């Protein structure tokens, strides 16, 4: 069994108004000096697979076909063994 | 300047219907053997700070006061140097 910790982020060229709103809220909170905020998604997927190679292929397919929008988003993940 | 890569996850005891929907979609997609899916949020915050200690304190404060709901969510982050 493998646990894929997937991070989905907006591509750098895509505007992120939600991130800008959070950045403004952080400034209002009094925690200054925040240069930039980008919002993304985080997904943990537990994959029943014997080999790391197979788990990696499945995670790639899930990200490409379902979780990430390839026009606007990038994805990255870490794969860790779990029970 | 430090880049905080923040992951916000639902606590294990909290039900995650969005994750269940994604799990069902993955099965429908034909990528079998997915035991569990949990949805979370991912936030990248660029913090203008000279020391790692200060950046860590600021990130903690931002997570506790603004990004995570302490009743339902946990947070974790990695801090990396950036320009």
mmCIF file of C-alpha atoms in Angstrom:
data_model
loop_
_atom_site.group_PDB
_atom_site.id
_atom_site.type_symbol
_atom_site.label_atom_id
_atom_site.label_comp_id
_atom_site.label_asym_id
_atom_site.label_seq_id
_atom_site.Cartn_x
_atom_site.Cartn_y
_atom_site.Cartn_z
ATOM 1 C CA UNK A 1 0.000 0.000 0.000
ATOM 2 C CA UNK A 2 1.286 3.452 -0.890
ATOM 3 C CA UNK A 3 0.143 6.900 0.164
ATOM 4 C CA UNK A 4 0.416 9.537 -2.555
ATOM 5 C CA UNK A 5 0.574 13.084 -1.195
ATOM 6 C CA UNK A 6 -0.462 15.170 -4.178
ATOM 7 C CA UNK A 7 -0.075 18.932 -4.485
ATOM 8 C CA UNK A 8 -1.963 20.699 -7.266
ATOM 9 C CA UNK A 9 -0.956 24.289 -7.953
ATOM 10 C CA UNK A 10 -2.021 26.953 -10.412
ATOM 11 C CA UNK A 11 0.568 27.552 -13.130
ATOM 12 C CA UNK A 12 2.693 30.626 -12.421
ATOM 13 C CA UNK A 13 1.169 32.575 -15.334
ATOM 14 C CA UNK A 14 -2.387 32.117 -14.025
ATOM 15 C CA UNK A 15 -3.788 34.878 -11.803
ATOM 16 C CA UNK A 16 -4.802 33.759 -8.315
ATOM 17 C CA UNK A 17 -7.405 36.127 -6.809
ATOM 18 C CA UNK A 18 -8.032 33.772 -3.871
ATOM 19 C CA UNK A 19 -4.332 33.910 -3.027
ATOM 20 C CA UNK A 20 -4.396 37.719 -3.257
ATOM 21 C CA UNK A 21 -7.362 37.815 -0.857
ATOM 22 C CA UNK A 22 -5.533 35.589 1.623
ATOM 23 C CA UNK A 23 -2.409 37.744 1.287
ATOM 24 C CA UNK A 24 -4.509 40.807 2.104
ATOM 25 C CA UNK A 25 -6.059 39.025 5.090
ATOM 26 C CA UNK A 26 -2.596 38.099 6.408
ATOM 27 C CA UNK A 27 -1.546 41.751 6.226
ATOM 28 C CA UNK A 28 -4.760 42.793 8.020
ATOM 29 C CA UNK A 29 -3.982 40.171 10.677
ATOM 30 C CA UNK A 30 -0.767 42.026 11.462
ATOM 31 C CA UNK A 31 1.631 39.354 10.251
ATOM 32 C CA UNK A 32 3.518 41.556 7.826
ATOM 33 C CA UNK A 33 6.050 40.920 5.074
ATOM 34 C CA UNK A 34 4.206 38.341 3.045
ATOM 35 C CA UNK A 35 5.373 38.734 -0.545
ATOM 36 C CA UNK A 36 3.046 36.296 -2.246
ATOM 37 C CA UNK A 37 0.354 33.695 -1.591
ATOM 38 C CA UNK A 38 -0.723 30.970 -4.027
ATOM 39 C CA UNK A 39 -3.638 28.666 -3.280
ATOM 40 C CA UNK A 40 -3.723 25.064 -4.403
ATOM 41 C CA UNK A 41 -5.262 21.722 -3.632
ATOM 42 C CA UNK A 42 -3.861 18.888 -1.570
ATOM 43 C CA UNK A 43 -5.053 15.314 -2.006
ATOM 44 C CA UNK A 44 -3.976 12.157 -0.184
ATOM 45 C CA UNK A 45 -4.683 8.971 -2.115
ATOM 46 C CA UNK A 46 -4.071 5.549 -0.607
ATOM 47 C CA UNK A 47 -3.209 3.172 -3.429
ATOM 48 C CA UNK A 48 -3.261 -0.609 -2.982
ATOM 49 C CA UNK A 49 -0.256 -1.542 -5.075
ATOM 50 C CA UNK A 50 2.643 -3.923 -4.567
ATOM 51 C CA UNK A 51 5.354 -1.994 -6.368
ATOM 52 C CA UNK A 52 6.347 1.653 -6.224
ATOM 53 C CA UNK A 53 6.532 1.810 -10.024
ATOM 54 C CA UNK A 54 2.897 0.741 -10.393
ATOM 55 C CA UNK A 55 1.769 3.157 -7.656
ATOM 56 C CA UNK A 56 3.611 5.963 -9.444
ATOM 57 C CA UNK A 57 1.938 5.150 -12.772
ATOM 58 C CA UNK A 58 -1.489 5.078 -11.132
ATOM 59 C CA UNK A 59 -0.899 8.363 -9.329
ATOM 60 C CA UNK A 60 0.234 10.001 -12.583
ATOM 61 C CA UNK A 61 -2.891 8.775 -14.351
ATOM 62 C CA UNK A 62 -5.204 9.956 -11.538
ATOM 63 C CA UNK A 63 -3.597 13.401 -11.555
ATOM 64 C CA UNK A 64 -3.604 13.795 -15.326
ATOM 65 C CA UNK A 65 -7.104 12.496 -15.967
ATOM 66 C CA UNK A 66 -9.017 13.596 -12.892
ATOM 67 C CA UNK A 67 -7.443 15.859 -10.304
ATOM 68 C CA UNK A 68 -5.487 18.478 -12.246
ATOM 69 C CA UNK A 69 -6.642 20.694 -15.087
ATOM 70 C CA UNK A 70 -3.662 20.480 -17.486
ATOM 71 C CA UNK A 71 -4.385 23.886 -19.011
ATOM 72 C CA UNK A 72 -4.171 25.797 -15.742
ATOM 73 C CA UNK A 73 -2.603 23.548 -13.154
ATOM 74 C CA UNK A 74 0.593 21.657 -12.371
ATOM 75 C CA UNK A 75 0.852 18.696 -10.042
ATOM 76 C CA UNK A 76 3.569 17.113 -7.952
ATOM 77 C CA UNK A 77 3.514 14.326 -5.408
ATOM 78 C CA UNK A 78 5.450 12.325 -2.863
ATOM 79 C CA UNK A 79 4.907 8.611 -2.538
ATOM 80 C CA UNK A 80 5.360 6.967 0.853
ATOM 81 C CA UNK A 81 4.827 3.372 1.960
ATOM 82 C CA UNK A 82 1.944 2.845 4.360
ATOM 83 C CA UNK A 83 -0.138 -0.015 5.707
ATOM 84 C CA UNK B 1 12.921 35.118 1.897
ATOM 85 C CA UNK B 2 11.322 31.795 2.737
ATOM 86 C CA UNK B 3 8.663 29.796 0.936
ATOM 87 C CA UNK B 4 6.270 27.962 3.249
ATOM 88 C CA UNK B 5 4.548 25.007 1.586
ATOM 89 C CA UNK B 6 1.512 24.461 3.797
ATOM 90 C CA UNK B 7 -0.737 21.399 3.729
ATOM 91 C CA UNK B 8 -4.079 21.621 5.510
ATOM 92 C CA UNK B 9 -5.891 18.332 6.034
ATOM 93 C CA UNK B 10 -9.149 17.300 7.667
ATOM 94 C CA UNK B 11 -8.615 15.513 10.984
ATOM 95 C CA UNK B 12 -8.882 11.728 10.631
ATOM 96 C CA UNK B 13 -12.138 11.605 12.633
ATOM 97 C CA UNK B 14 -13.895 14.077 10.304
ATOM 98 C CA UNK B 15 -15.904 12.609 7.428
ATOM 99 C CA UNK B 16 -14.765 13.682 3.960
ATOM 100 C CA UNK B 17 -17.597 13.371 1.418
ATOM 101 C CA UNK B 18 -15.564 15.211 -1.251
ATOM 102 C CA UNK B 19 -12.816 12.623 -0.871
ATOM 103 C CA UNK B 20 -15.361 9.812 -1.145
ATOM 104 C CA UNK B 21 -16.707 11.350 -4.370
ATOM 105 C CA UNK B 22 -13.197 11.549 -5.824
ATOM 106 C CA UNK B 23 -12.532 7.947 -4.764
ATOM 107 C CA UNK B 24 -15.682 6.876 -6.597
ATOM 108 C CA UNK B 25 -14.628 8.863 -9.669
ATOM 109 C CA UNK B 26 -11.211 7.173 -9.661
ATOM 110 C CA UNK B 27 -12.886 3.755 -9.610
ATOM 111 C CA UNK B 28 -15.195 4.811 -12.467
ATOM 112 C CA UNK B 29 -12.110 5.975 -14.378
ATOM 113 C CA UNK B 30 -10.814 2.402 -14.292
ATOM 114 C CA UNK B 31 -7.822 3.033 -12.058
ATOM 115 C CA UNK B 32 -8.720 0.446 -9.448
ATOM 116 C CA UNK B 33 -7.443 -0.354 -5.967
ATOM 117 C CA UNK B 34 -7.739 3.025 -4.323
ATOM 118 C CA UNK B 35 -8.367 2.413 -0.632
ATOM 119 C CA UNK B 36 -8.970 5.988 0.499
ATOM 120 C CA UNK B 37 -8.952 9.599 -0.662
ATOM 121 C CA UNK B 38 -8.759 12.637 1.601
ATOM 122 C CA UNK B 39 -9.061 16.169 0.246
ATOM 123 C CA UNK B 40 -7.159 19.091 1.721
ATOM 124 C CA UNK B 41 -5.833 22.519 0.904
ATOM 125 C CA UNK B 42 -2.367 23.503 -0.224
ATOM 126 C CA UNK B 43 -1.048 27.034 0.237
ATOM 127 C CA UNK B 44 2.301 28.502 -0.732
ATOM 128 C CA UNK B 45 3.232 31.608 1.242
ATOM 129 C CA UNK B 46 6.340 33.615 0.439
ATOM 130 C CA UNK B 47 7.537 35.201 3.672
ATOM 131 C CA UNK B 48 10.080 38.039 3.716
ATOM 132 C CA UNK B 49 12.093 37.074 6.769
ATOM 133 C CA UNK B 50 15.795 36.943 7.528
ATOM 134 C CA UNK B 51 15.837 33.974 9.879
ATOM 135 C CA UNK B 52 14.244 30.565 9.600
ATOM 136 C CA UNK B 53 13.027 30.788 13.212
ATOM 137 C CA UNK B 54 11.070 33.984 12.500
ATOM 138 C CA UNK B 55 9.649 32.545 9.272
ATOM 139 C CA UNK B 56 8.537 29.447 11.191
ATOM 140 C CA UNK B 57 6.796 31.563 13.870
ATOM 141 C CA UNK B 58 5.007 33.611 11.223
ATOM 142 C CA UNK B 59 3.897 30.523 9.313
ATOM 143 C CA UNK B 60 2.566 28.965 12.530
ATOM 144 C CA UNK B 61 0.610 32.110 13.317
ATOM 145 C CA UNK B 62 -0.830 32.368 9.786
ATOM 146 C CA UNK B 63 -1.929 28.714 9.891
ATOM 147 C CA UNK B 64 -3.418 28.889 13.375
ATOM 148 C CA UNK B 65 -5.222 32.204 12.998
ATOM 149 C CA UNK B 66 -6.243 32.210 9.360
ATOM 150 C CA UNK B 67 -5.767 29.177 7.163
ATOM 151 C CA UNK B 68 -6.729 26.183 9.297
ATOM 152 C CA UNK B 69 -9.875 25.595 11.323
ATOM 153 C CA UNK B 70 -8.455 24.151 14.572
ATOM 154 C CA UNK B 71 -11.635 22.213 15.335
ATOM 155 C CA UNK B 72 -11.649 20.212 12.114
ATOM 156 C CA UNK B 73 -8.259 20.600 10.473
ATOM 157 C CA UNK B 74 -4.579 19.889 11.013
ATOM 158 C CA UNK B 75 -1.755 21.682 9.277
ATOM 159 C CA UNK B 76 1.841 20.860 8.410
ATOM 160 C CA UNK B 77 4.409 22.697 6.349
ATOM 161 C CA UNK B 78 7.867 22.651 4.850
ATOM 162 C CA UNK B 79 9.968 25.768 4.817
ATOM 163 C CA UNK B 80 12.461 26.307 1.997
ATOM 164 C CA UNK B 81 14.752 29.232 1.222
ATOM 165 C CA UNK B 82 13.871 31.172 -1.919
ATOM 166 C CA UNK B 83 14.697 34.514 -3.520
#
